[in-house]
Tab-separated table of C-alpha atoms in Angstrom:
chain	number	residue	atom	x	y	z
S	14	MET	CA	16.089	6.451	-48.230
S	15	VAL	CA	19.294	7.193	-48.604
S	16	SER	CA	21.614	6.998	-46.254
S	17	GLN	CA	23.480	10.284	-44.808
S	18	ILE	CA	26.147	8.212	-44.548
S	19	ILE	CA	27.470	8.460	-48.171
S	20	GLN	CA	25.174	11.827	-48.684
S	21	ASN	CA	27.397	14.823	-46.446
S	22	VAL	CA	26.241	17.492	-49.052
S	23	SER	CA	26.819	20.011	-46.800
S	24	LYS	CA	30.490	18.922	-45.444
S	25	GLN	CA	29.995	19.144	-41.844
S	26	LYS	CA	31.799	16.448	-40.093
S	27	GLU	CA	28.697	13.571	-38.994
S	28	LEU	CA	27.873	13.101	-35.402
S	29	PHE	CA	26.509	9.207	-34.948
S	30	ILE	CA	26.601	7.486	-31.474
S	31	ALA	CA	26.716	3.510	-31.189
S	32	VAL	CA	25.312	1.446	-28.740
S	33	ASP	CA	25.621	-1.881	-30.316
S	34	HIS	CA	28.441	-3.310	-27.265
S	35	GLY	CA	25.589	-4.360	-25.987
S	36	LEU	CA	25.612	-7.719	-27.559
S	37	SER	CA	28.687	-8.072	-27.327
S	38	PHE	CA	29.288	-6.574	-23.026
S	39	PRO	CA	25.992	-6.973	-22.284
S	40	GLY	CA	26.894	-5.490	-18.468
S	41	LEU	CA	28.974	-2.770	-20.327
S	42	GLU	CA	28.854	0.181	-17.743
S	43	GLY	CA	26.902	3.120	-19.118
S	44	LEU	CA	24.542	1.099	-21.231
S	45	GLU	CA	21.942	0.366	-17.935
S	46	ARG	CA	19.682	1.949	-19.816
S	47	PRO	CA	19.921	1.971	-23.993
S	48	PHE	CA	16.822	3.149	-24.046
S	49	ASP	CA	17.151	7.015	-21.905
S	50	ILE	CA	20.106	7.160	-24.437
S	51	LEU	CA	18.160	6.618	-27.400
S	52	ASN	CA	15.910	9.388	-26.198
S	53	ILE	CA	18.631	11.438	-26.313
S	54	ILE	CA	19.402	10.767	-29.114
S	55	SER	CA	16.389	11.078	-31.132
S	56	ALA	CA	15.711	14.797	-28.869
S	57	ASN	CA	19.362	16.332	-29.688
S	58	PRO	CA	19.237	17.206	-34.019
S	59	GLY	CA	22.910	17.750	-34.401
S	60	ILE	CA	23.266	13.650	-33.521
S	61	ASP	CA	23.222	12.620	-37.109
S	62	GLY	CA	22.474	9.098	-36.587
S	63	LEU	CA	23.126	5.951	-34.520
S	64	ILE	CA	24.280	2.173	-34.609
S	65	ALA	CA	22.287	-0.453	-33.493
S	66	SER	CA	21.275	-4.298	-32.663
S	67	LEU	CA	18.635	-5.154	-34.721
S	68	GLY	CA	17.026	-5.724	-31.306
S	69	VAL	CA	17.545	-2.344	-29.996
S	70	PHE	CA	15.435	-1.079	-32.878
S	71	ARG	CA	12.802	-2.889	-33.203
S	72	GLN	CA	12.063	-2.342	-29.278
S	73	ALA	CA	12.678	1.729	-29.901
S	74	GLY	CA	10.379	1.184	-32.267
S	75	LYS	CA	7.378	-0.073	-29.517
S	76	LEU	CA	8.232	1.996	-27.398
S	77	GLY	CA	7.765	4.675	-29.834
S	78	ILE	CA	11.401	6.590	-29.931
S	79	ASP	CA	11.114	8.236	-33.297
S	80	LEU	CA	14.588	8.106	-35.620
S	81	ALA	CA	13.044	8.541	-38.870
S	82	ASP	CA	15.654	11.625	-39.174
S	83	LYS	CA	18.298	10.282	-38.250
S	84	THR	CA	20.613	7.208	-40.046
S	85	ARG	CA	20.402	3.724	-38.652
S	86	LEU	CA	23.036	1.756	-38.857
S	87	VAL	CA	22.834	-1.956	-37.766
S	88	LEU	CA	25.039	-4.574	-36.501
S	89	VAL	CA	24.844	-7.736	-38.039
S	90	ASP	CA	27.746	-9.404	-36.699
S	91	TYR	CA	28.794	-10.062	-33.358
S	92	VAL	CA	32.972	-9.906	-31.553
S	93	SER	CA	34.683	-11.309	-28.627
S	94	VAL	CA	37.427	-9.958	-27.203
S	95	LYS	CA	40.384	-11.689	-24.931
S	96	GLY	CA	43.135	-11.222	-23.894
S	97	GLU	CA	46.119	-13.776	-25.291
S	98	GLY	CA	49.648	-14.228	-24.120
S	99	GLY	CA	49.139	-10.205	-22.975
S	100	ASN	CA	47.453	-9.293	-25.897
S	101	SER	CA	44.408	-8.194	-27.202
S	102	CYS	CA	43.105	-10.628	-29.936
S	103	LEU	CA	39.654	-11.815	-31.717
S	104	ASP	CA	38.531	-15.315	-30.004
S	105	GLN	CA	34.964	-15.211	-32.123
S	106	ARG	CA	33.615	-12.914	-35.419
S	107	GLU	CA	30.258	-14.783	-35.936
S	108	VAL	CA	27.420	-13.024	-38.467
S	109	ILE	CA	24.625	-13.112	-36.197
S	110	VAL	CA	21.222	-12.303	-39.252
S	111	LYS	CA	20.392	-13.003	-42.504
S	112	PRO	CA	20.307	-9.897	-44.415
S	113	GLU	CA	17.090	-9.993	-45.645
S	114	GLU	CA	16.049	-10.526	-41.845
S	115	THR	CA	17.202	-7.304	-41.137
S	116	GLU	CA	14.365	-5.807	-43.829
S	117	ILE	CA	11.779	-4.653	-40.720
S	118	ILE	CA	13.652	-2.354	-39.110
S	119	GLU	CA	14.393	-0.511	-42.447
S	120	PRO	CA	18.041	0.547	-42.000
S	121	ASN	CA	20.232	2.643	-43.878
S	122	CYS	CA	23.188	0.872	-43.190
S	123	PHE	CA	24.728	-2.539	-42.121
S	124	LYS	CA	27.583	-1.783	-39.949
S	125	MET	CA	29.885	-4.833	-39.708
S	126	PHE	CA	33.318	-6.009	-38.267
S	127	LEU	CA	37.067	-6.245	-40.447
S	128	ASN	CA	39.350	-7.494	-38.827
S	129	LEU	CA	42.830	-7.620	-40.925
S	130	TYR	CA	43.235	-11.426	-38.879
S	131	GLU	CA	47.173	-12.699	-39.072
S	132	ASP	CA	44.687	-16.419	-39.902
S	133	ASN	CA	44.649	-15.966	-43.614
S	134	ARG	CA	41.821	-18.417	-43.362
S	135	GLN	CA	39.942	-16.443	-40.313
S	136	LEU	CA	40.290	-13.551	-42.920
S	137	TYR	CA	38.939	-15.095	-46.105
S	138	ARG	CA	35.820	-16.292	-43.687
S	139	ASN	CA	35.011	-12.126	-42.353
S	140	CYS	CA	35.550	-11.145	-46.449
S	141	ARG	CA	32.592	-13.688	-47.437
S	142	ASP	CA	30.926	-12.199	-44.822
S	143	VAL	CA	31.048	-8.954	-45.855
S	144	GLU	CA	31.071	-9.184	-49.233
S	145	ARG	CA	27.643	-11.067	-48.881
S	146	PHE	CA	26.134	-8.124	-46.772
S	147	THR	CA	27.390	-5.351	-50.060
S	148	ALA	CA	25.520	-7.488	-52.533
S	149	TYR	CA	22.614	-7.420	-50.960
S	150	GLY	CA	22.361	-4.096	-50.195
S	151	ALA	CA	23.659	-3.052	-53.778
S	152	LYS	CA	20.618	-4.813	-54.413
S	153	HIS	CA	18.345	-3.538	-51.982
S	154	GLY	CA	19.721	-0.256	-51.358
S	155	ILE	CA	21.160	-0.976	-48.503
S	156	ASN	CA	24.697	0.681	-47.483
S	157	THR	CA	27.478	-1.476	-46.091
S	158	LEU	CA	30.133	-0.008	-43.251
S	159	ALA	CA	32.816	-2.330	-42.524
S	160	GLU	CA	34.530	-1.022	-38.978
S	161	ILE	CA	38.475	-2.279	-39.231
S	162	MET	CA	40.329	-3.718	-36.712
S	163	PHE	CA	43.176	-4.891	-35.983
S	164	TYR	CA	43.236	-7.682	-32.966
S	165	GLY	CA	45.915	-9.664	-32.568
S	166	ASN	CA	47.403	-8.179	-36.005
S	167	ARG	CA	50.986	-7.101	-34.746
S	168	ASP	CA	51.667	-5.466	-38.059
S	169	PHE	CA	49.318	-2.983	-36.921
S	170	ALA	CA	50.095	-3.174	-33.094
S	171	ASN	CA	54.382	-2.153	-35.156
S	172	PRO	CA	54.442	1.793	-35.177
S	173	VAL	CA	56.201	1.595	-38.202
S	174	THR	CA	54.194	-1.006	-40.513
S	175	ARG	CA	50.445	1.032	-38.207
S	176	GLU	CA	49.648	3.248	-41.452
S	177	ALA	CA	50.448	0.720	-44.351
S	178	GLU	CA	48.167	-1.778	-42.775
S	179	LEU	CA	45.575	0.363	-42.107
S	180	MET	CA	45.409	1.306	-45.613
S	181	ARG	CA	45.315	-2.464	-46.346
S	182	GLY	CA	42.692	-2.960	-44.212
S	183	CYS	CA	40.677	0.455	-45.789
S	184	ARG	CA	42.056	-1.141	-49.701
S	185	ILE	CA	40.646	-4.687	-48.833
S	186	ALA	CA	36.827	-3.366	-47.601
S	187	MET	CA	37.025	-1.284	-50.616
S	188	GLU	CA	37.619	-4.408	-52.800
S	189	LEU	CA	34.672	-5.983	-50.890
S	190	GLY	CA	32.052	-3.606	-51.794
S	191	VAL	CA	31.385	-1.456	-48.750
S	192	ASP	CA	30.340	1.749	-49.075
S	193	ALA	CA	32.063	3.624	-45.690
S	194	LEU	CA	34.887	3.033	-43.329
S	195	LYS	CA	35.212	3.254	-39.776
S	196	ILE	CA	38.689	4.180	-38.649
S	197	PRO	CA	40.645	4.498	-35.889
S	198	TYR	CA	42.975	7.483	-35.231
S	199	ILE	CA	46.863	7.663	-35.979
S	200	PRO	CA	48.028	10.557	-34.311
S	201	ASP	CA	50.620	12.730	-36.196
S	202	SER	CA	49.661	10.967	-39.290
S	203	ASN	CA	49.158	11.683	-42.813
S	204	ILE	CA	47.483	8.376	-43.659
S	205	VAL	CA	43.745	9.009	-43.677
S	206	LYS	CA	44.317	11.777	-45.746
S	207	GLU	CA	45.681	8.613	-48.164
S	208	ILE	CA	42.964	7.338	-47.805
S	209	SER	CA	40.295	9.370	-48.681
S	210	ALA	CA	42.256	10.353	-52.140
S	211	THR	CA	42.964	6.433	-53.226
S	212	LEU	CA	39.622	5.211	-52.009
S	213	LYS	CA	37.362	7.790	-52.874
S	214	LEU	CA	35.454	6.460	-49.983
S	215	PRO	CA	33.864	8.356	-47.071
S	216	ILE	CA	35.739	8.075	-44.024
S	217	TYR	CA	33.955	7.764	-40.276
S	218	MET	CA	36.800	7.715	-37.020
S	219	LEU	CA	35.664	5.680	-33.910
S	220	GLY	CA	36.637	7.214	-30.239
S	221	GLY	CA	37.615	4.113	-28.786
S	222	GLN	CA	38.220	3.923	-25.235
S	223	LYS	CA	36.234	5.523	-22.659
S	224	ASN	CA	39.731	8.568	-22.119
S	225	GLU	CA	38.738	9.195	-17.807
S	226	ASP	CA	40.831	12.616	-18.342
S	227	ARG	CA	38.559	14.975	-19.912
S	228	GLU	CA	40.857	17.586	-21.132
S	229	GLU	CA	42.843	15.112	-23.055
S	230	PHE	CA	39.313	13.429	-24.716
S	231	ARG	CA	38.966	17.086	-25.906
S	232	LYS	CA	42.158	17.271	-27.599
S	233	GLN	CA	41.753	14.576	-29.088
S	234	LEU	CA	38.452	14.802	-30.690
S	235	ARG	CA	39.979	18.768	-32.329
S	236	GLU	CA	42.786	16.814	-33.586
S	237	MET	CA	40.479	14.440	-34.862
S	238	ALA	CA	38.120	17.074	-36.253
S	239	ARG	CA	41.469	18.468	-38.318
S	240	GLN	CA	41.443	15.162	-40.299
S	241	GLU	CA	39.908	15.001	-43.954
S	242	ILE	CA	36.948	12.985	-42.950
S	243	ASP	CA	32.812	13.173	-42.608
S	244	GLY	CA	32.310	12.387	-39.123
S	245	PHE	CA	32.991	10.354	-35.802
S	246	MET	CA	31.545	7.631	-34.481
S	247	PHE	CA	31.651	7.775	-30.304
S	248	GLY	CA	29.915	4.980	-28.088
S	249	ARG	CA	31.982	5.193	-24.275
S	250	ASN	CA	33.040	8.591	-24.757
S	251	VAL	CA	29.365	9.841	-24.765
S	252	TRP	CA	27.974	7.336	-22.696
S	253	GLN	CA	29.725	6.620	-20.117
S	254	SER	CA	30.152	10.014	-19.193
S	255	GLU	CA	29.011	12.045	-15.995
S	256	ASP	CA	26.237	13.870	-18.492
S	257	VAL	CA	25.672	11.730	-22.035
S	258	GLU	CA	23.861	15.563	-23.155
S	259	GLU	CA	26.683	17.810	-21.912
S	260	THR	CA	28.753	15.916	-23.803
S	261	VAL	CA	27.038	15.703	-26.607
S	262	ARG	CA	26.560	19.436	-26.936
S	263	GLU	CA	31.206	19.193	-26.087
S	264	ILE	CA	31.681	16.837	-29.148
S	265	LEU	CA	29.225	19.234	-31.832
S	266	GLN	CA	30.525	22.541	-30.489
S	267	ILE	CA	34.714	21.768	-30.806
S	268	ILE	CA	33.739	19.916	-34.763
S	269	LYS	CA	31.649	23.266	-35.664
S	270	GLU	CA	34.368	25.179	-34.347
S	271	GLU	CA	37.366	22.992	-35.804
């Protein structure tokens, strides 16, 4: 099966739900019953796919949750985020499985973190891990999506250099052989259009931290939907909402309208 993640023939923006937070934040509010969320994902034809850990996919199969028509992105690395000097930084990033160990769940795509470390040794280590999975995936028909991250990155924190740093991260990911990009939203920016035109890769935009102001969330979603992207990847803004199914319906409606 060729992953929908690079086969978006209809050109309608796709919606993916990320439930891979349990590894890094096992006590995270909203993920107490992850398989209830998977049942919702399975039953909704408007949801194109999901991001989950190896164990969640395996357990879903045991529980009879049918995800066969969803694009399945398996998380293969782990992060631990901490505060340092008032800023967030990436304290740890470790690969938790070998690519061949994921075969038992037949994923469509590897989902990996690519953090733009200021420490070149850390960045190089991250790049080598990504390259290892893209090489294996290219041989075995599994795509690789890189989530471009900027924990501890002062150039991305600076509005003057933010766009250039995002482009740099996406360019590095392309050079490593990834098949798709997951990027943060930068308001009032044309950088997504430039990335798409330059690198010729599918682009997915992440939902980020839960927005407590739902009207502000809807406004931002409409702005994101006008970007030249292939789809969205939402986590906390879905399963930390009061009504998960209603939130998904609302997101799909806004995507359709825009």
